[in-house]
XYZ file of C-alpha atoms in Angstrom:
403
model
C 30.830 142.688 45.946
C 32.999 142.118 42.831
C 35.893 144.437 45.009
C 35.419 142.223 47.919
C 35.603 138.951 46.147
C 38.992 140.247 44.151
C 40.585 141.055 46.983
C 40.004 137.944 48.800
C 41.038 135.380 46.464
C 44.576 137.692 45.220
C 45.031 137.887 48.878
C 44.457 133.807 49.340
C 46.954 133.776 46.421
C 49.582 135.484 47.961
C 49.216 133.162 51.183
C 49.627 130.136 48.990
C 52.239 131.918 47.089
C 54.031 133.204 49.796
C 54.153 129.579 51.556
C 55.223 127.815 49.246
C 58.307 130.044 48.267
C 58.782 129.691 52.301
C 58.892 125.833 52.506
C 61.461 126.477 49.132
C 64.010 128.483 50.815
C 63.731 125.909 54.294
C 64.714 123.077 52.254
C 67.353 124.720 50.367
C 68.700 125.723 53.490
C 66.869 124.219 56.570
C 70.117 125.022 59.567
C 71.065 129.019 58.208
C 69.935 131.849 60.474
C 69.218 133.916 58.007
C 67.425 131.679 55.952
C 65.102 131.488 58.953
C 64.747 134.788 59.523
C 63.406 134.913 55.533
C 60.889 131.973 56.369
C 59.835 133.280 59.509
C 59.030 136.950 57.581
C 56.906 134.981 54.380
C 54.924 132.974 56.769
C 53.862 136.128 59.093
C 53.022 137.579 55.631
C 51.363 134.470 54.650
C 49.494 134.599 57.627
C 48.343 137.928 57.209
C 47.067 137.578 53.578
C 45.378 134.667 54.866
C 43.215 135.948 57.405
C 43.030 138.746 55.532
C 41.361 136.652 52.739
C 39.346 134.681 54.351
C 38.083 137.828 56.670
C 36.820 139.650 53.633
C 35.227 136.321 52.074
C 33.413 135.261 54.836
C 32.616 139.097 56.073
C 34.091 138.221 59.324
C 34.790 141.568 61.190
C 36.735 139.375 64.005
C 39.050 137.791 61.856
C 39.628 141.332 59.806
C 40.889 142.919 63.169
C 42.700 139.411 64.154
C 44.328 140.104 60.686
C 45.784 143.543 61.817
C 48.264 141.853 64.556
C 51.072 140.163 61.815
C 50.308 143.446 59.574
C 51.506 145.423 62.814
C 54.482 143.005 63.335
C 55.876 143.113 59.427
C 58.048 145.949 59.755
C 59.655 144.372 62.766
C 60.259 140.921 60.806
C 61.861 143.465 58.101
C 63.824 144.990 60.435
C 65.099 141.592 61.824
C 65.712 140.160 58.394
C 67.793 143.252 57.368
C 70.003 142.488 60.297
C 70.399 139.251 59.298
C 71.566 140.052 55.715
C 73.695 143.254 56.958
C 75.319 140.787 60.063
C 74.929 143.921 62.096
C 72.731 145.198 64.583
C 70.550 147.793 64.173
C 70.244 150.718 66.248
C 68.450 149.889 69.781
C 66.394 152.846 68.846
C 64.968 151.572 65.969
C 64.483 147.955 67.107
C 63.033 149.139 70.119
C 60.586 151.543 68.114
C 59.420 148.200 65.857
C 58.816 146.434 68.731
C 57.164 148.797 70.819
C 55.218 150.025 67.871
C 54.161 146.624 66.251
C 52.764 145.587 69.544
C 50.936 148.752 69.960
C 49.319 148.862 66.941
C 48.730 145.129 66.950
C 46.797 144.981 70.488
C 44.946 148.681 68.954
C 43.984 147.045 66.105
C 42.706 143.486 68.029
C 41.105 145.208 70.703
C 40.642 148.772 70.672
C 37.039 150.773 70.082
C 35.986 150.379 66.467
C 35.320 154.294 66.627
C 38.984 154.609 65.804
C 39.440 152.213 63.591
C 40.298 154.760 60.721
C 43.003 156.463 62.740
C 44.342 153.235 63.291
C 44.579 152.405 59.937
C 46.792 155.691 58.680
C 49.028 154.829 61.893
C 49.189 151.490 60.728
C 49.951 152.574 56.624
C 52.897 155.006 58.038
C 54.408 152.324 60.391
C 54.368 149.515 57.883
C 55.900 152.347 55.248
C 58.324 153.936 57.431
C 59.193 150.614 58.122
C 60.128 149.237 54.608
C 61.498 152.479 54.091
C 64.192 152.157 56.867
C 65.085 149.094 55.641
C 65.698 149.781 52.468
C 68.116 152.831 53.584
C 70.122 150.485 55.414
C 70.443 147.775 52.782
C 71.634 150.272 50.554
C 73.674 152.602 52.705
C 75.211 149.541 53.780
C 79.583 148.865 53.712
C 79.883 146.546 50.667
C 83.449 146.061 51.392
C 82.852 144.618 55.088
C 80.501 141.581 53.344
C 81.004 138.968 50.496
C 80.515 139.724 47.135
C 77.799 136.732 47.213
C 76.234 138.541 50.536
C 76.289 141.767 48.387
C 73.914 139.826 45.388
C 71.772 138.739 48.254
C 71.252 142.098 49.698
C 70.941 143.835 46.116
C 68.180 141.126 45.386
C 66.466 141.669 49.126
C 66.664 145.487 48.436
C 65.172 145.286 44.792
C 62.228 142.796 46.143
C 61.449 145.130 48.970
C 61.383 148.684 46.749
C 59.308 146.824 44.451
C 56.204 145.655 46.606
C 56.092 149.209 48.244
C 53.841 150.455 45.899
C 51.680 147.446 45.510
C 51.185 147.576 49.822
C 49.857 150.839 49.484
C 47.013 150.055 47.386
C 45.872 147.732 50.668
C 45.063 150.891 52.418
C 41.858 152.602 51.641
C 42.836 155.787 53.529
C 45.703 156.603 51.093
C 44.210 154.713 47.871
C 40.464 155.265 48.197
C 39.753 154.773 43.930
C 41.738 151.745 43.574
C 39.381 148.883 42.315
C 41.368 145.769 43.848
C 44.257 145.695 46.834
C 47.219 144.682 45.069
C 49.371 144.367 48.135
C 49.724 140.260 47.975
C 50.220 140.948 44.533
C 53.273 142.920 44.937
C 54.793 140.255 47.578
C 54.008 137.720 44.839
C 56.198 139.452 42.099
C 58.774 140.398 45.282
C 59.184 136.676 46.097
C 59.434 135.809 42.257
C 62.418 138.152 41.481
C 64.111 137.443 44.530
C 63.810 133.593 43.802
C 64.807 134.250 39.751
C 67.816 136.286 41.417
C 69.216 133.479 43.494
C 69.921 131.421 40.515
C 72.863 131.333 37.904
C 72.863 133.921 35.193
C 71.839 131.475 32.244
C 68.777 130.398 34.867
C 67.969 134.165 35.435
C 67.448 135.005 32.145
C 65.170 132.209 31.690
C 63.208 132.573 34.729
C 62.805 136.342 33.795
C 61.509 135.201 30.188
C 59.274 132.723 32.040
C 57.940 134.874 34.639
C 57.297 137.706 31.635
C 54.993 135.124 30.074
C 53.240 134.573 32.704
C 51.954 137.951 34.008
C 51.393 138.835 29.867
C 49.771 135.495 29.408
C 47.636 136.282 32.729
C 46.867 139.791 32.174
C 45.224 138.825 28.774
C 43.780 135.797 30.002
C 42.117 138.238 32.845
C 41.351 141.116 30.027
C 39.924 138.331 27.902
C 37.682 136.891 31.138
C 36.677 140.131 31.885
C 35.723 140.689 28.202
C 32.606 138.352 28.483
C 30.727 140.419 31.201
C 28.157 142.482 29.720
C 28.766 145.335 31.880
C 32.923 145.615 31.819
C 34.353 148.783 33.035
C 37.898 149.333 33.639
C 37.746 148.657 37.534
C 36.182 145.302 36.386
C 39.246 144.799 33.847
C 41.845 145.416 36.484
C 40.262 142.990 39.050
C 39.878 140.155 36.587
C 43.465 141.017 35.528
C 44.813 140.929 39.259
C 43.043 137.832 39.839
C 44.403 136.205 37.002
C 48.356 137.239 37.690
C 48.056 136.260 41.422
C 46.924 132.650 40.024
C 49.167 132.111 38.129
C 52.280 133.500 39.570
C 50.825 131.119 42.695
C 50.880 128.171 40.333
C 54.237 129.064 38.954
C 55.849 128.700 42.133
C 53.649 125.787 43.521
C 55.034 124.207 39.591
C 58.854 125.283 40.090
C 58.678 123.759 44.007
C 56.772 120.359 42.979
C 59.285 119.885 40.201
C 62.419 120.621 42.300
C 61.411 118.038 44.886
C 60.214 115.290 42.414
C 64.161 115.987 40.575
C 66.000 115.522 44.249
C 63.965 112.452 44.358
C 65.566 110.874 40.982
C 69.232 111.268 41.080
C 70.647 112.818 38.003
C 73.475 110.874 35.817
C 76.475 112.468 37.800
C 74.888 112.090 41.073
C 73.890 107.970 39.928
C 77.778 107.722 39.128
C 79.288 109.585 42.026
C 77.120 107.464 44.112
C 78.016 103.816 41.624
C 80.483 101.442 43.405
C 81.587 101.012 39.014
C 85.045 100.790 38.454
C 86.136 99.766 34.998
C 84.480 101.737 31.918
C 81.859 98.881 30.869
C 80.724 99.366 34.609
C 79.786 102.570 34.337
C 78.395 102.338 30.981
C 76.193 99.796 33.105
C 75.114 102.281 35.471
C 74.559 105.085 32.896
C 72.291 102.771 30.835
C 70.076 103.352 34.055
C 69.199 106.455 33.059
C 66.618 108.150 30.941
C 69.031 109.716 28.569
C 71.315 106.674 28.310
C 69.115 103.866 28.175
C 69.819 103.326 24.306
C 73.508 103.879 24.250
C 75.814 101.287 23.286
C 79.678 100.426 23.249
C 81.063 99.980 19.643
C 84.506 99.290 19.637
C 86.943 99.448 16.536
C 86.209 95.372 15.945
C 82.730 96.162 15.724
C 83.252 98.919 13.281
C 85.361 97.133 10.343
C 82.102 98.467 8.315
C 82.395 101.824 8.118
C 86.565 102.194 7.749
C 87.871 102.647 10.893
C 91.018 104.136 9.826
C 89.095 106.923 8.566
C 86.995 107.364 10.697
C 90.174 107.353 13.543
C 91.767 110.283 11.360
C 88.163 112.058 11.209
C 87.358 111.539 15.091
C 91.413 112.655 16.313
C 89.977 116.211 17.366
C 86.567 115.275 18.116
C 84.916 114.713 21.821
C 81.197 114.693 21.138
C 79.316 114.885 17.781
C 75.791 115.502 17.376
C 73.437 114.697 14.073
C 72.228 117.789 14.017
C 75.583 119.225 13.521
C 76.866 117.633 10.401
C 78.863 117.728 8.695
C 80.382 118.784 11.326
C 83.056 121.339 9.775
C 83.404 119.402 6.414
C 81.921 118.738 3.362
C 78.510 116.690 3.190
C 80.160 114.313 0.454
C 83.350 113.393 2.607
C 83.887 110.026 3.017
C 84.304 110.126 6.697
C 81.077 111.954 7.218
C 79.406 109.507 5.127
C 80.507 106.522 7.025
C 79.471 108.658 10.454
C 76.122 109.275 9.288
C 75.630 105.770 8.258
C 76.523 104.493 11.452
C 74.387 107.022 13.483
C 71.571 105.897 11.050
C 71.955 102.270 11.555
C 71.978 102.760 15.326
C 69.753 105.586 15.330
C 71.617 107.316 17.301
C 71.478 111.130 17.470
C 74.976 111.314 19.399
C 77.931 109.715 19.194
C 80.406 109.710 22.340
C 84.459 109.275 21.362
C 86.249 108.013 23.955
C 89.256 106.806 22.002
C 90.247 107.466 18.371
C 93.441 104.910 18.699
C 91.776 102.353 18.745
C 88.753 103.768 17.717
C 85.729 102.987 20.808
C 82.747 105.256 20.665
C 79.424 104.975 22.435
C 76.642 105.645 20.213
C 73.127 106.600 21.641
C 70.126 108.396 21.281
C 68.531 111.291 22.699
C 64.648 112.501 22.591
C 64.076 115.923 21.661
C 62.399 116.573 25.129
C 65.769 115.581 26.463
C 67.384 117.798 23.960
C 68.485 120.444 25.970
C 72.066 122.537 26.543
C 72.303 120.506 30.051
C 72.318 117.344 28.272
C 74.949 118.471 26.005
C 76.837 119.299 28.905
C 76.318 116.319 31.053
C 77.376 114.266 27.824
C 80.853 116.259 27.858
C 81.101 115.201 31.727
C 80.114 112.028 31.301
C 82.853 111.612 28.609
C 85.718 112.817 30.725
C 84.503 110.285 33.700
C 84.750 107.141 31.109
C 88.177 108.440 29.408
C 89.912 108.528 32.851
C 88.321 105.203 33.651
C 90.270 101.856 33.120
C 89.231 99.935 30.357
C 88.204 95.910 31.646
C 91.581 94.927 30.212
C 93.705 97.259 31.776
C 91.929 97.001 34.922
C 92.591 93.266 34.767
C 96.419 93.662 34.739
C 96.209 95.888 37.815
C-alpha cells in the first residue's frame, strides 16, 4: 500500500508539473511549430502520469490499461519533436515504425486479453526505450553547421533533458526494475523539464536557477528523510518513497511558483516598459512617470539651486566621472574624511536616499532616491544605469521650451 500510494501522488506530480511547464512554453511562444510540437509532447505525458495516478489511487484496472495508449504514443511525439528541432525529416522507416508501433501497442494494451499483459509490458519498455534512444542518436549525430548556433543550445538542452529521464522511465517498469520501492519515471520528466527550462535562460539566470533547483531537491530529500524519520517502522524502501514524494512536490511547486510569478510580472509593466510606453517628453516628464513605480516612488529632482548647502562646486568636481553612486559604496574611491564625500553623505542622509542619480555635473542636477533592500538587487542597479541614459538624452523643460 505505501508503494501504491508513492507512486500515485509522484505520478499526479509530474502531471501538474508537466502542465504547467506546458502552458509556460505556449505563452512564451503561442504561433512556433516547434513550440507546439514541445506542448503537444508534455501534455500526452501529462496525460499519461495522470491516469496513471489516479489508476493506481483509485485501483481502477480500466483506467490503468486506458493509461497504456499515450505511454504507447510517447516515442512517436519524441520522434516528431526531434524533427522539429533537427528541421528535417526523419526516415519514413522510422516514422512509419512509431506510428505503426504506438498504435499497436496502444489498442494491445486498451483491449487485448489480460493473459498477456506482461508480454505487453516488456514490448512496451523496449519501444518506449528504443524510442528515446533513436532520438537521442539523431540529436546528437545531427549537422551543427546546417542550424543556428541558438538552434544548436536548444537541441543540446533537448538532448541533455531526454538522456537524463531515461533512467528514471525505467524504474516505471516492473519487468526490468522488479526491487525498486517507488516508480520514479514522472520524477525524471520533472527534473527533464526543470533543466531544459533553467537552460533556456541567460547565463547569469542559469546559474541561479541551477543553485535554486539544487536547493530544492536537497531541501526535499531531507525534508522526505526527515518525514520518513517519524515512522516507527522506517526501512530504506520507506526512506526513498518519502524522499520521492517530497522532490516531486516540490519541484511541482517550483514551477507552478516560477509560472505564477512570470504572469503576475507581464501584468505590471516594468520601469523601461512604463517609459517606452509614456507619451513624456521633457526630463521632469519622465521623472513623473518613473515616480509611478515601486523603485522610484521616493526619488526627487535636486538641482544645483537647491544644493547651495552642500558646495556645489565641489561636489561638480567630485561627481565629473560619476554616473550612479550608491551608499553602500562610499567613499566611493576616496578617503572617508574628504570633503566632497562628506557633503554626499550628508545629502543622501538628509534625503534618505540610498542612491543618487547624476545627470549633469555642469550645472550640477542629480535625482536622489531610495531603494528597499528587497529591491536591492543587480537588475535594479542596472535599470538605474538605463534609466539614467534615457533622462540625459532627454530635453530639459527649458530647452524643450525654445524648440
Amino acid at each position: 500500500m505505501p508503494g501504491i500510494v508513492a507512486d500515485s501522488v509522484v505520478n499526479l506530480c509530474g502531471a501538474i508539473g508537466l502542465a504547467v511547464a506546458a502552458a509556460m512554453l505556449h505563452r512564451r511562444d503561442s504561433h512556433g511549430p516547434l513550440t507546439a510540437r514541445l506542448v503537444a509532447l508534455l501534455v500526452l505525458v501529462a496525460a499519461l502520469f495522470l491516469l496513471r495516478g489516479i489508476a493506481w489511487w483509485t485501483g481502477s484496472a480500466t483506467l490503468d490499461r486506458i493509461s497504456l495508449i499515450p505511454a504507447a504514443l510517447v516515442p512517436l511525439g519524441a520522434l516528431i519533436v526531434t524533427e522539429g528541432l533537427l528541421r528535417r525529416h526523419a526516415h519514413r522507416r522510422l516514422k512509419a515504425a512509431a506510428l505503426i508501433g504506438g498504435i499497436v501497442l496502444a489498442l494491445a494494451g486498451a483491449f487485448g486479453p489480460v493473459a498477456f499483459e506482461n508480454h505487453h509490458t516488456v514490448m512496451l519498455s523496449v519501444f518506449q526505450l528504443a524510442g528515446f534512444a533513436v532520438c537521442a542518436s539523431l540529436l546528437l549525430r545531427r549537422d551543427r553547421s546546417s542550424l543556428l548556433a541558438w538552434e544548436n543550445r536548444a537541441i543540446d538542452r533537448v538532448a541533455f533533458g531526454a538522456i537524463m529521464v531515461i533512467p528514471f522511465i525505467v524504474t516505471d517498469f516492473r519487468v526490468l526494475a522488479p526491487n525498486m520501492p517507488v516508480r520514479l519515471g514522472a520524477l525524471g520528466a520533472l527534473l527533464a523539464v526543470t533543466a531544459i527550462l533553467i537552460a533556456g535562460a541567460s547565463a547569469e539566470s542559469q546559474r541561479q536557477g541551477v543553485v535554486l533547483t539544487s536547493l530544492r531537491i536537497s531541501g526535499a530529500a531531507l525534508l522526505g528523510a526527515a518525514a520518513a524519520a517519524l515512522s516507527p517502522d522506517v526501512d530504506a524502501a520507506q526512506m526513498m518513497r518519502f524522499c520521492a514524494v517530497a522532490m516531486a512536490g516540490v519541484l511541482t511547486i517550483g514551477l507552478m511558483g516560477d509560472a505564477l510569478r512570470a504572469v503576475l510580472e507581464a501584468r505590471e509593466p516594468g520601469v523601461l516598459d512604463s517609459i517606452g510606453a509614456s507619451t513624456a517628453v521633457t526630463r521632469d516628464e519622465l521623472i513623473a512617470e518613473l515616480a509611478r513605480q515601486p523603485i522610484f516612488e521616493s526619488a526627487r529632482r535636486c538641482r544645483e539651486a537647491e544644493l547651495a548647502a552642500y558646495d556645489p562646486p565641489l561636489l561638480r568636481t567630485f561627481l565629473a566621472s560619476r554616473r550612479v553612486l550608491r551608499r553602500a559604496d562610499a567613499p566611493w574611491g576616496l578617503i572617508a574624511t574628504d570633503p566632497a564625500v562628506e557633503r554626499m553623505m550628508a545629502l543622501m542622509a538628509a534625503r534618505h536616499a540610498t542612491h543618487v542619480i547624476v545627470l549633469s555635473h555642469e550645472p550640477v542636477d542629480l535625482i536622489v532616491l531610495a531603494v528597499s533592500v528587497i529591491a536591492a538587487d543587480q537588475a535594479t542597479e542596472t535599470a538605474l544605469a538605463l534609466v539614467r541614459r534615457l533622462l540625459v538624452q532627454a530635453p530639459d523643460a527649458s530647452d524643450h521650451a525654445h524648440m
